[in-house]
GROMACS .gro file of C-alpha atoms in nm:
model
  467
    1MET     CA    1  -1.168   0.203  -1.910
    2TYR     CA    2  -1.232   0.014  -1.588
    3THR     CA    3  -1.361   0.222  -1.298
    4LEU     CA    4  -1.446   0.171  -0.932
    5ALA     CA    5  -1.797   0.228  -0.804
    6LEU     CA    6  -1.824   0.264  -0.426
    7ASN     CA    7  -2.092   0.032  -0.288
    8LYS     CA    8  -2.034   0.062   0.084
    9SER     CA    9  -1.809   0.240   0.332
   10GLU     CA   10  -1.774   0.123   0.693
   11LYS     CA   11  -1.602   0.324   0.966
   12TYR     CA   12  -1.475   0.138   1.272
   13GLY     CA   13  -1.287   0.389   1.485
   14LYS     CA   14  -0.980   0.167   1.455
   15GLN     CA   15  -0.710   0.140   1.190
   16VAL     CA   16  -0.782  -0.137   0.940
   17TYR     CA   17  -0.473  -0.353   0.880
   18ALA     CA   18  -0.639  -0.639   0.692
   19CYS     CA   19  -0.951  -0.705   0.486
   20ALA     CA   20  -1.108  -1.005   0.317
   21ILE     CA   21  -1.395  -1.084   0.085
   22SER     CA   22  -1.567  -1.416   0.023
   23ARG     CA   23  -1.531  -1.566  -0.322
   24ASP     CA   24  -1.894  -1.499  -0.408
   25GLY     CA   25  -1.849  -1.137  -0.300
   26THR     CA   26  -2.135  -1.146  -0.047
   27ASN     CA   27  -1.934  -1.131   0.279
   28PHE     CA   28  -1.643  -0.914   0.383
   29ALA     CA   29  -1.432  -0.860   0.691
   30ALA     CA   30  -1.196  -0.596   0.830
   31GLY     CA   31  -0.920  -0.672   1.081
   32CYS     CA   32  -0.810  -0.386   1.308
   33HIS     CA   33  -0.497  -0.283   1.494
   34ASN     CA   34  -0.650  -0.356   1.837
   35GLY     CA   35  -0.743  -0.717   1.751
   36ASP     CA   36  -1.109  -0.661   1.662
   37ILE     CA   37  -1.244  -0.820   1.346
   38PHE     CA   38  -1.562  -0.682   1.193
   39LEU     CA   39  -1.749  -0.943   0.991
   40HIS     CA   40  -2.026  -0.839   0.754
   41ASN     CA   41  -2.251  -1.126   0.646
   42ALA     CA   42  -2.616  -1.178   0.552
   43SER     CA   43  -2.730  -1.121   0.911
   44GLY     CA   44  -2.546  -0.790   0.956
   45LYS     CA   45  -2.228  -0.652   1.111
   46HIS     CA   46  -2.054  -0.848   1.388
   47CYS     CA   47  -1.744  -0.779   1.600
   48LEU     CA   48  -1.520  -1.078   1.679
   49LYS     CA   49  -1.291  -1.016   1.975
   50ASN     CA   50  -1.087  -1.335   2.006
   51CYS     CA   51  -0.754  -1.190   1.887
   52ARG     CA   52  -0.557  -1.023   2.166
   53PHE     CA   53  -0.345  -0.801   1.941
   54ALA     CA   54  -0.346  -0.660   1.589
   55VAL     CA   55  -0.503  -0.855   1.303
   56ASN     CA   56  -0.248  -0.854   1.020
   57SER     CA   57  -0.420  -1.079   0.766
   58CYS     CA   58  -0.758  -1.238   0.709
   59ILE     CA   59  -0.915  -1.456   0.438
   60PHE     CA   60  -1.238  -1.642   0.364
   61THR     CA   61  -1.286  -2.007   0.274
   62SER     CA   62  -1.626  -2.121   0.150
   63THR     CA   63  -1.741  -2.166   0.512
   64GLN     CA   64  -1.487  -1.997   0.738
   65LEU     CA   65  -1.314  -1.670   0.816
   66ILE     CA   66  -0.945  -1.714   0.903
   67ALA     CA   67  -0.729  -1.445   1.067
   68GLY     CA   68  -0.362  -1.416   1.163
   69SER     CA   69  -0.267  -1.196   1.458
   70THR     CA   70   0.028  -1.034   1.628
   71ASP     CA   71  -0.059  -1.257   1.926
   72GLU     CA   72   0.095  -1.547   1.721
   73GLY     CA   73  -0.239  -1.721   1.670
   74ILE     CA   74  -0.435  -1.823   1.360
   75TYR     CA   75  -0.811  -1.820   1.423
   76PHE     CA   76  -1.089  -2.002   1.237
   77TRP     CA   77  -1.455  -1.894   1.265
   78ASP     CA   78  -1.769  -2.023   1.101
   79TYR     CA   79  -1.869  -1.700   0.935
   80GLU     CA   80  -2.243  -1.774   0.954
   81THR     CA   81  -2.273  -1.890   1.317
   82LEU     CA   82  -1.974  -1.674   1.433
   83GLU     CA   83  -1.846  -1.972   1.633
   84LEU     CA   84  -1.470  -1.985   1.691
   85GLN     CA   85  -1.391  -2.335   1.566
   86TYR     CA   86  -1.014  -2.366   1.591
   87THR     CA   87  -0.706  -2.175   1.703
   88LEU     CA   88  -0.364  -2.271   1.565
   89ASN     CA   89  -0.053  -2.177   1.762
   90ILE     CA   90   0.218  -2.296   1.527
   91HIS     CA   91   0.424  -1.977   1.506
   92LYS     CA   92   0.660  -1.814   1.754
   93GLY     CA   93   0.615  -1.465   1.627
   94PRO     CA   94   0.343  -1.231   1.495
   95VAL     CA   95   0.148  -1.391   1.209
   96ARG     CA   96   0.202  -1.138   0.933
   97CYS     CA   97   0.037  -1.295   0.629
   98LEU     CA   98  -0.194  -1.576   0.519
   99TYR     CA   99  -0.262  -1.721   0.174
  100LEU     CA  100  -0.525  -1.979   0.079
  101SER     CA  101  -0.486  -2.217  -0.214
  102LYS     CA  102  -0.742  -2.193  -0.491
  103ASP     CA  103  -0.890  -2.532  -0.398
  104GLU     CA  104  -0.897  -2.432  -0.027
  105SER     CA  105  -0.690  -2.735   0.071
  106ILE     CA  106  -0.374  -2.552   0.184
  107LEU     CA  107  -0.317  -2.253   0.411
  108VAL     CA  108   0.024  -2.086   0.394
  109SER     CA  109   0.122  -1.860   0.684
  110GLY     CA  110   0.427  -1.645   0.751
  111SER     CA  111   0.533  -1.486   1.077
  112GLY     CA  112   0.783  -1.268   1.258
  113ASP     CA  113   0.993  -1.576   1.340
  114ASN     CA  114   1.065  -1.595   0.964
  115LYS     CA  115   0.898  -1.934   0.934
  116ILE     CA  116   0.654  -2.028   0.660
  117ASN     CA  117   0.407  -2.293   0.773
  118ILE     CA  118   0.207  -2.518   0.542
  119THR     CA  119  -0.123  -2.630   0.697
  120ARG     CA  120  -0.358  -2.883   0.539
  121LEU     CA  121  -0.727  -2.795   0.555
  122ARG     CA  122  -0.988  -3.069   0.548
  123GLU     CA  123  -1.359  -3.002   0.560
  124GLY     CA  124  -1.512  -3.125   0.885
  125SER     CA  125  -1.179  -3.184   1.062
  126ASP     CA  126  -0.916  -2.980   1.243
  127PRO     CA  127  -0.650  -2.800   1.038
  128LYS     CA  128  -0.334  -3.011   1.032
  129PHE     CA  129   0.014  -2.856   1.035
  130GLU     CA  130   0.210  -3.032   0.761
  131ARG     CA  131   0.555  -2.882   0.706
  132LEU     CA  132   0.783  -2.586   0.765
  133LEU     CA  133   0.975  -2.372   0.517
  134ASN     CA  134   1.276  -2.182   0.647
  135MET     CA  135   1.423  -1.841   0.572
  136ASN     CA  136   1.773  -1.881   0.714
  137GLU     CA  137   1.943  -1.643   0.477
  138SER     CA  138   2.144  -1.380   0.662
  139ASP     CA  139   1.988  -1.112   0.443
  140ALA     CA  140   1.634  -1.245   0.459
  141GLY     CA  141   1.483  -0.947   0.640
  142MET     CA  142   1.128  -1.007   0.766
  143ILE     CA  143   0.848  -1.185   0.584
  144SER     CA  144   0.613  -0.926   0.433
  145GLY     CA  145   0.403  -1.126   0.187
  146ILE     CA  146   0.322  -1.480   0.072
  147CYS     CA  147   0.147  -1.638  -0.225
  148LEU     CA  148   0.097  -1.987  -0.365
  149SER     CA  149   0.086  -2.101  -0.728
  150HIS     CA  150  -0.243  -2.226  -0.872
  151ASP     CA  151  -0.119  -2.586  -0.879
  152ASN     CA  152  -0.007  -2.566  -0.512
  153SER     CA  153   0.354  -2.642  -0.602
  154VAL     CA  154   0.537  -2.310  -0.553
  155VAL     CA  155   0.542  -2.071  -0.257
  156VAL     CA  156   0.662  -1.714  -0.317
  157VAL     CA  157   0.773  -1.505  -0.019
  158SER     CA  158   0.855  -1.132  -0.021
  159SER     CA  159   1.075  -0.981   0.248
  160THR     CA  160   1.170  -0.644   0.390
  161SER     CA  161   1.526  -0.703   0.266
  162GLY     CA  162   1.395  -0.659  -0.089
  163ASN     CA  163   1.468  -1.022  -0.178
  164ILE     CA  164   1.202  -1.261  -0.309
  165PHE     CA  165   1.223  -1.630  -0.209
  166LEU     CA  166   1.095  -1.907  -0.437
  167TYR     CA  167   1.014  -2.242  -0.272
  168ASP     CA  168   0.912  -2.583  -0.393
  169ILE     CA  169   0.632  -2.651  -0.143
  170MET     CA  170   0.784  -2.992  -0.065
  171SER     CA  171   1.131  -2.854   0.016
  172PRO     CA  172   1.224  -2.661   0.332
  173LYS     CA  173   1.481  -2.439   0.161
  174PRO     CA  174   1.429  -2.191  -0.126
  175ARG     CA  175   1.499  -2.321  -0.474
  176ASN     CA  176   1.589  -1.972  -0.594
  177ILE     CA  177   1.609  -1.615  -0.467
  178ILE     CA  178   1.546  -1.294  -0.657
  179TYR     CA  179   1.802  -1.071  -0.490
  180ASN     CA  180   1.741  -0.697  -0.455
  181ALA     CA  181   1.408  -0.708  -0.635
  182HIS     CA  182   1.318  -0.387  -0.450
  183GLU     CA  183   1.595  -0.160  -0.325
  184MET     CA  184   1.432  -0.050   0.000
  185GLY     CA  185   1.230  -0.361   0.075
  186ALA     CA  186   0.937  -0.558  -0.066
  187ASN     CA  187   0.599  -0.527   0.108
  188CYS     CA  188   0.375  -0.774  -0.078
  189CYS     CA  189   0.345  -1.029  -0.357
  190ASP     CA  190   0.086  -1.222  -0.558
  191ILE     CA  191   0.083  -1.479  -0.838
  192ALA     CA  192  -0.141  -1.540  -1.141
  193ILE     CA  193  -0.152  -1.710  -1.480
  194LEU     CA  194  -0.123  -1.501  -1.797
  195ASN     CA  195  -0.109  -1.658  -2.143
  196PHE     CA  196  -0.042  -2.002  -1.987
  197SER     CA  197   0.259  -1.869  -1.791
  198HIS     CA  198   0.291  -1.805  -1.418
  199ILE     CA  199   0.362  -1.441  -1.340
  200ILE     CA  200   0.446  -1.287  -1.004
  201CYS     CA  201   0.389  -0.934  -0.885
  202THR     CA  202   0.615  -0.796  -0.614
  203ALA     CA  203   0.583  -0.441  -0.484
  204GLY     CA  204   0.748  -0.234  -0.218
  205ALA     CA  205   0.917   0.069  -0.072
  206ASP     CA  206   1.058   0.186  -0.408
  207TYR     CA  207   0.701   0.285  -0.515
  208ALA     CA  208   0.716   0.024  -0.794
  209ALA     CA  209   0.539  -0.301  -0.879
  210ARG     CA  210   0.753  -0.552  -1.069
  211ILE     CA  211   0.614  -0.829  -1.285
  212TRP     CA  212   0.817  -1.149  -1.314
  213GLU     CA  213   0.768  -1.460  -1.527
  214LEU     CA  214   0.841  -1.785  -1.343
  215ASN     CA  215   0.933  -2.118  -1.498
  216LEU     CA  216   0.797  -2.369  -1.247
  217GLU     CA  217   0.997  -2.661  -1.380
  218VAL     CA  218   1.344  -2.514  -1.323
  219PHE     CA  219   1.256  -2.224  -1.089
  220GLU     CA  220   1.405  -1.967  -1.322
  221TYR     CA  221   1.262  -1.616  -1.344
  222SER     CA  222   1.279  -1.312  -1.567
  223ASN     CA  223   1.170  -0.954  -1.498
  224LEU     CA  224   0.909  -0.867  -1.760
  225PHE     CA  225   0.847  -0.502  -1.670
  226VAL     CA  226   0.808  -0.244  -1.394
  227LEU     CA  227   0.485  -0.058  -1.317
  228LYS     CA  228   0.525   0.294  -1.182
  229GLY     CA  229   0.245   0.531  -1.086
  230HIS     CA  230   0.231   0.555  -0.708
  231THR     CA  231   0.405   0.836  -0.518
  232GLY     CA  232   0.454   0.636  -0.199
  233GLN     CA  233   0.533   0.283  -0.084
  234ILE     CA  234   0.306   0.012  -0.223
  235LEU     CA  235   0.169  -0.183   0.073
  236CYS     CA  236  -0.057  -0.439  -0.098
  237CYS     CA  237  -0.119  -0.600  -0.438
  238ARG     CA  238  -0.367  -0.851  -0.577
  239PHE     CA  239  -0.450  -1.001  -0.917
  240THR     CA  240  -0.809  -1.055  -1.024
  241THR     CA  241  -0.987  -1.162  -1.343
  242ILE     CA  242  -1.264  -0.927  -1.451
  243SER     CA  243  -1.594  -1.043  -1.600
  244PRO     CA  244  -1.717  -1.059  -1.867
  245SER     CA  245  -1.391  -0.991  -2.053
  246SER     CA  246  -1.178  -1.236  -1.848
  247LYS     CA  247  -0.909  -0.968  -1.845
  248LEU     CA  248  -0.635  -1.008  -1.582
  249ILE     CA  249  -0.611  -0.695  -1.369
  250LEU     CA  250  -0.352  -0.608  -1.104
  251ILE     CA  251  -0.462  -0.384  -0.818
  252THR     CA  252  -0.211  -0.204  -0.594
  253GLY     CA  253  -0.267   0.005  -0.280
  254SER     CA  254  -0.024   0.259  -0.141
  255ILE     CA  255   0.080   0.502   0.129
  256ASP     CA  256  -0.020   0.773  -0.121
  257LYS     CA  257  -0.386   0.685  -0.033
  258THR     CA  258  -0.468   0.563  -0.383
  259VAL     CA  259  -0.545   0.235  -0.556
  260ILE     CA  260  -0.425   0.172  -0.911
  261LEU     CA  261  -0.579  -0.074  -1.159
  262TRP     CA  262  -0.323  -0.213  -1.408
  263ASP     CA  263  -0.373  -0.395  -1.737
  264VAL     CA  264  -0.097  -0.654  -1.695
  265ALA     CA  265  -0.106  -0.793  -2.048
  266ASN     CA  266  -0.047  -0.449  -2.197
  267ASN     CA  267   0.178  -0.306  -1.923
  268THR     CA  268  -0.046  -0.001  -1.874
  269LYS     CA  269  -0.220   0.187  -1.596
  270ILE     CA  270  -0.596   0.172  -1.639
  271ASN     CA  271  -0.711   0.398  -1.359
  272GLN     CA  272  -0.596   0.553  -1.033
  273VAL     CA  273  -0.848   0.627  -0.759
  274ALA     CA  274  -0.808   0.823  -0.436
  275CYS     CA  275  -0.990   0.566  -0.222
  276HIS     CA  276  -0.896   0.678   0.128
  277THR     CA  277  -0.770   0.973   0.332
  278ALA     CA  278  -0.475   0.774   0.474
  279PHE     CA  279  -0.256   0.471   0.391
  280VAL     CA  280  -0.420   0.187   0.197
  281TYR     CA  281  -0.296  -0.107   0.404
  282SER     CA  282  -0.492  -0.393   0.253
  283ILE     CA  283  -0.693  -0.497  -0.050
  284ALA     CA  284  -0.899  -0.811  -0.114
  285VAL     CA  285  -1.061  -0.911  -0.444
  286ALA     CA  286  -1.313  -1.162  -0.570
  287GLY     CA  287  -1.373  -1.121  -0.942
  288ASN     CA  288  -1.521  -0.774  -0.991
  289ALA     CA  289  -1.560  -0.709  -0.617
  290LEU     CA  290  -1.292  -0.520  -0.425
  291VAL     CA  291  -1.247  -0.431  -0.057
  292THR     CA  292  -0.990  -0.177   0.062
  293GLY     CA  293  -0.878  -0.123   0.422
  294SER     CA  294  -0.699   0.185   0.550
  295SER     CA  295  -0.545   0.358   0.849
  296ASP     CA  296  -0.823   0.616   0.808
  297LYS     CA  297  -1.023   0.356   1.008
  298THR     CA  298  -1.250   0.257   0.720
  299ALA     CA  299  -1.305  -0.040   0.492
  300LYS     CA  300  -1.472   0.025   0.157
  301CYS     CA  301  -1.645  -0.210  -0.085
  302TRP     CA  302  -1.617  -0.137  -0.457
  303SER     CA  303  -1.739  -0.281  -0.785
  304ILE     CA  304  -1.495  -0.289  -1.075
  305SER     CA  305  -1.683  -0.215  -1.394
  306SER     CA  306  -1.612  -0.128  -1.754
  307SER     CA  307  -1.697   0.227  -1.845
  308ASN     CA  308  -1.597   0.507  -2.078
  309VAL     CA  309  -1.629   0.755  -1.794
  310LYS     CA  310  -1.293   0.866  -1.655
  311LEU     CA  311  -1.278   0.927  -1.280
  312VAL     CA  312  -1.177   1.275  -1.172
  313ASN     CA  313  -1.010   1.191  -0.841
  314VAL     CA  314  -0.704   1.025  -0.986
  315THR     CA  315  -0.430   1.282  -0.929
  316PRO     CA  316  -0.171   1.165  -0.677
  317ALA     CA  317   0.010   1.395  -0.438
  318LEU     CA  318   0.274   1.627  -0.583
  319SER     CA  319   0.586   1.420  -0.636
  320HIS     CA  320   0.944   1.537  -0.590
  321HIS     CA  321   1.029   1.329  -0.897
  322THR     CA  322   0.832   1.576  -1.112
  323ASP     CA  323   1.027   1.863  -1.269
  324LEU     CA  324   0.853   2.199  -1.291
  325PRO     CA  325   0.786   2.192  -1.671
  326ASP     CA  326   0.603   1.859  -1.629
  327TRP     CA  327   0.356   1.985  -1.366
  328THR     CA  328  -0.007   1.953  -1.463
  329ASN     CA  329  -0.257   2.228  -1.388
  330ARG     CA  330  -0.379   2.026  -1.087
  331GLN     CA  331  -0.025   2.016  -0.948
  332VAL     CA  332   0.010   2.390  -0.997
  333GLN     CA  333  -0.319   2.438  -0.813
  334SER     CA  334  -0.190   2.219  -0.528
  335TRP     CA  335   0.123   2.436  -0.494
  336LEU     CA  336  -0.074   2.761  -0.525
  337HIS     CA  337  -0.306   2.659  -0.241
  338HIS     CA  338  -0.012   2.700  -0.001
  339ILE     CA  339   0.058   3.052  -0.124
  340VAL     CA  340  -0.273   3.219  -0.204
  341PRO     CA  341  -0.577   3.062  -0.031
  342ASN     CA  342  -0.884   2.993  -0.248
  343SER     CA  343  -0.705   3.095  -0.568
  344THR     CA  344  -0.732   2.928  -0.907
  345THR     CA  345  -0.529   2.941  -1.227
  346SER     CA  346  -0.513   2.778  -1.568
  347TYR     CA  347  -0.132   2.775  -1.570
  348THR     CA  348   0.076   2.458  -1.602
  349GLY     CA  349   0.433   2.395  -1.491
  350HIS     CA  350   0.553   2.488  -1.839
  351ASP     CA  351   0.401   2.834  -1.791
  352LEU     CA  352   0.565   2.876  -1.449
  353LYS     CA  353   0.902   2.783  -1.595
  354ASP     CA  354   0.890   3.002  -1.907
  355MET     CA  355   0.684   3.310  -1.819
  356GLU     CA  356   0.826   3.615  -1.644
  357THR     CA  357   0.759   3.630  -1.272
  358GLU     CA  358   0.565   3.960  -1.288
  359ASP     CA  359   0.347   3.829  -1.569
  360LEU     CA  360   0.266   3.521  -1.360
  361VAL     CA  361   0.183   3.731  -1.054
  362THR     CA  362  -0.048   3.953  -1.256
  363GLY     CA  363  -0.208   3.655  -1.427
  364ILE     CA  364  -0.284   3.490  -1.093
  365LEU     CA  365  -0.368   3.789  -0.874
  366GLY     CA  366  -0.479   4.047  -1.124
  367LYS     CA  367  -0.409   4.404  -1.010
  368GLY     CA  368  -0.448   4.321  -0.641
  369ALA     CA  369  -0.145   4.364  -0.415
  370ALA     CA  370  -0.246   4.105  -0.153
  371TYR     CA  371  -0.014   3.804  -0.148
  372GLY     CA  372   0.202   3.960  -0.422
  373ASP     CA  373   0.532   3.934  -0.234
  374ARG     CA  374   0.450   3.583  -0.119
  375LEU     CA  375   0.382   3.469  -0.472
  376ARG     CA  376   0.692   3.636  -0.622
  377ARG     CA  377   0.928   3.470  -0.376
  378SER     CA  378   0.770   3.130  -0.416
  379ILE     CA  379   0.781   3.151  -0.796
  380THR     CA  380   1.148   3.246  -0.772
  381LEU     CA  381   1.211   2.939  -0.558
  382LEU     CA  382   1.033   2.713  -0.809
  383LYS     CA  383   1.234   2.855  -1.098
  384THR     CA  384   1.561   2.820  -0.906
  385PHE     CA  385   1.506   2.458  -0.804
  386ASN     CA  386   1.304   2.355  -1.113
  387GLY     CA  387   1.023   2.255  -0.877
  388ILE     CA  388   0.976   2.214  -0.506
  389PRO     CA  389   1.302   2.120  -0.328
  390THR     CA  390   1.301   1.756  -0.224
  391GLU     CA  391   1.383   1.857   0.131
  392PHE     CA  392   1.046   2.034   0.161
  393LEU     CA  393   0.847   1.718   0.085
  394CYS     CA  394   0.755   1.444   0.331
  395PRO     CA  395   0.906   1.113   0.205
  396ILE     CA  396   0.585   0.933   0.304
  397SER     CA  397   0.317   1.148   0.140
  398MET     CA  398   0.526   1.351  -0.108
  399GLU     CA  399   0.336   1.659   0.009
  400ILE     CA  400   0.484   1.986   0.134
  401MET     CA  401   0.557   1.955   0.504
  402VAL     CA  402   0.393   2.192   0.752
  403ASP     CA  403   0.526   2.045   1.077
  404PRO     CA  404   0.852   1.861   0.990
  405VAL     CA  405   1.009   1.638   1.255
  406VAL     CA  406   1.331   1.437   1.266
  407THR     CA  407   1.339   1.069   1.363
  408SER     CA  408   1.632   0.857   1.478
  409ASP     CA  409   1.712   0.771   1.115
  410GLY     CA  410   1.814   1.135   1.064
  411HIS     CA  411   1.541   1.207   0.808
  412SER     CA  412   1.255   1.454   0.831
  413TYR     CA  413   0.886   1.369   0.792
  414GLU     CA  414   0.552   1.543   0.833
  415ARG     CA  415   0.461   1.484   1.199
  416SER     CA  416   0.115   1.339   1.132
  417ASN     CA  417   0.249   1.096   0.870
  418ILE     CA  418   0.537   0.954   1.073
  419SER     CA  419   0.317   0.940   1.384
  420GLU     CA  420   0.067   0.731   1.188
  421TRP     CA  421   0.348   0.507   1.066
  422LEU     CA  422   0.474   0.447   1.420
  423ALA     CA  423   0.124   0.402   1.562
  424ALA     CA  424   0.069   0.126   1.307
  425GLY     CA  425   0.339  -0.078   1.481
  426HIS     CA  426   0.629  -0.012   1.242
  427HIS     CA  427   0.974  -0.001   1.399
  428THR     CA  428   1.169   0.072   1.081
  429SER     CA  429   1.239   0.386   0.883
  430PRO     CA  430   0.982   0.432   0.602
  431LEU     CA  431   1.260   0.580   0.389
  432THR     CA  432   1.556   0.345   0.445
  433ASN     CA  433   1.384   0.042   0.605
  434THR     CA  434   1.649   0.039   0.881
  435THR     CA  435   1.543  -0.014   1.242
  436LEU     CA  436   1.455   0.304   1.431
  437THR     CA  437   1.646   0.317   1.760
  438SER     CA  438   1.388   0.552   1.913
  439SER     CA  439   1.030   0.661   1.853
  440SER     CA  440   1.109   1.020   1.957
  441LEU     CA  441   1.010   1.297   1.715
  442ILE     CA  442   1.207   1.622   1.725
  443THR     CA  443   1.074   1.933   1.553
  444ASN     CA  444   1.302   2.042   1.267
  445HIS     CA  445   1.284   2.414   1.339
  446ASN     CA  446   1.529   2.515   1.065
  447LEU     CA  447   1.346   2.324   0.793
  448ARG     CA  448   1.010   2.447   0.918
  449LYS     CA  449   1.130   2.807   0.899
  450LEU     CA  450   1.265   2.754   0.548
  451ILE     CA  451   0.934   2.610   0.429
  452GLN     CA  452   0.731   2.887   0.592
  453THR     CA  453   0.962   3.149   0.446
  454ALA     CA  454   0.937   2.994   0.099
  455PHE     CA  455   0.563   2.948   0.097
  456PHE     CA  456   0.453   3.204   0.356
  457THR     CA  457   0.188   2.981   0.501
  458VAL     CA  458   0.041   3.069   0.838
  459ALA     CA  459   0.228   2.872   1.108
  460ARG     CA  460   0.038   2.559   1.210
  461THR     CA  461   0.120   2.271   1.438
  462SER     CA  462  -0.048   1.999   1.234
  463SER     CA  463  -0.081   1.898   0.873
  464PRO     CA  464  -0.362   2.038   0.655
  465ARG     CA  465  -0.534   1.697   0.671
  466ASN     CA  466  -0.564   1.718   1.049
  467ALA     CA  467  -0.613   2.091   1.093
   0.00000   0.00000   0.00000
């Protein structure tokens, strides 16, 4: 069992969109939504304020910190002296993602203008723009992730359309396209070598990470398997090789606030950790060192280690995909919290499904009458719908909504979750990935009344996380 040990947690007061860690694991950085970059090196914590707008991606070379910003610039600092050395303005749209080749000779950047730029890096001289790759497909969507093969020959690009574009780095047009890799859009990608073969991970709005094998000679691909464990969109993914076993691990971060470690060779989930109290926007790895960045305004440094100790904070939010008989005791406890404050039970979903309602009420409350009617009606609802009705759950967090609101896409979300999504600069529906025509949020009074009637919670105007 591989586990995460928290080494350091830094709070910035600003949402963290991007994070980076140096290859020796001694320096890390966090890029924020207001353009600030916080660099942590041997001399302490430093705030770099050169970016005018949000920092969407950042990476370390052996001597520099590089960041891509919504202001269309790519910035290069000496991470020891903090001197801004270069600024590249080669894009005509927000720079969304950066990827550095293993030998640090090539920087690949993708932006809102749907252009992929290849820049040659030479020690002691200015970065030199070399060539442009185009995404002219009518169904390209927007660039959401980029990675480069270990031999610097293949560029992989994920897009919000759900398609994955495969480029020969010397050719401006894609050699192949994986159409509809993710139904509701792809958010990220990475590439690694496993058993002498190149494999790609793509992940997205369908809550899944997909592993593909790529034949570099003919640009053919095959879908090896799908990894499912998150209960929200996967926003970031990275491969790393763990010492001393040299095992290839995939790490994914999600809207569900968790990070999952996957054993790629065996197609299994190793561990799931509730790392943050909000979306996990970014992860960066260097061997056994991991940094996570979140909209909870923190960046956290972790060590990945081998242990027989199983973490206890691995239960994701209650999912609408889970039928009542499959609920664990922790899921039952989560539901019960909405009905009877400070109560506990040993029941599982199987018990709720099969036992008589009155026996369940007595088993939970004893002889007391308080909350009895509340509990009976809620148990009846669970039995009728074989779980919590999908309509009662926020599509972002998969938790029961307290203050549901409707957006221009016609769907309902928990107010705090959709507000966080919009504040992060998203202009698309988190459920359908279509463009939102308005940022207005309208209280869904009917749904709110139904939820309050079903669960008899005290009326509140914010989610439990923000109360």
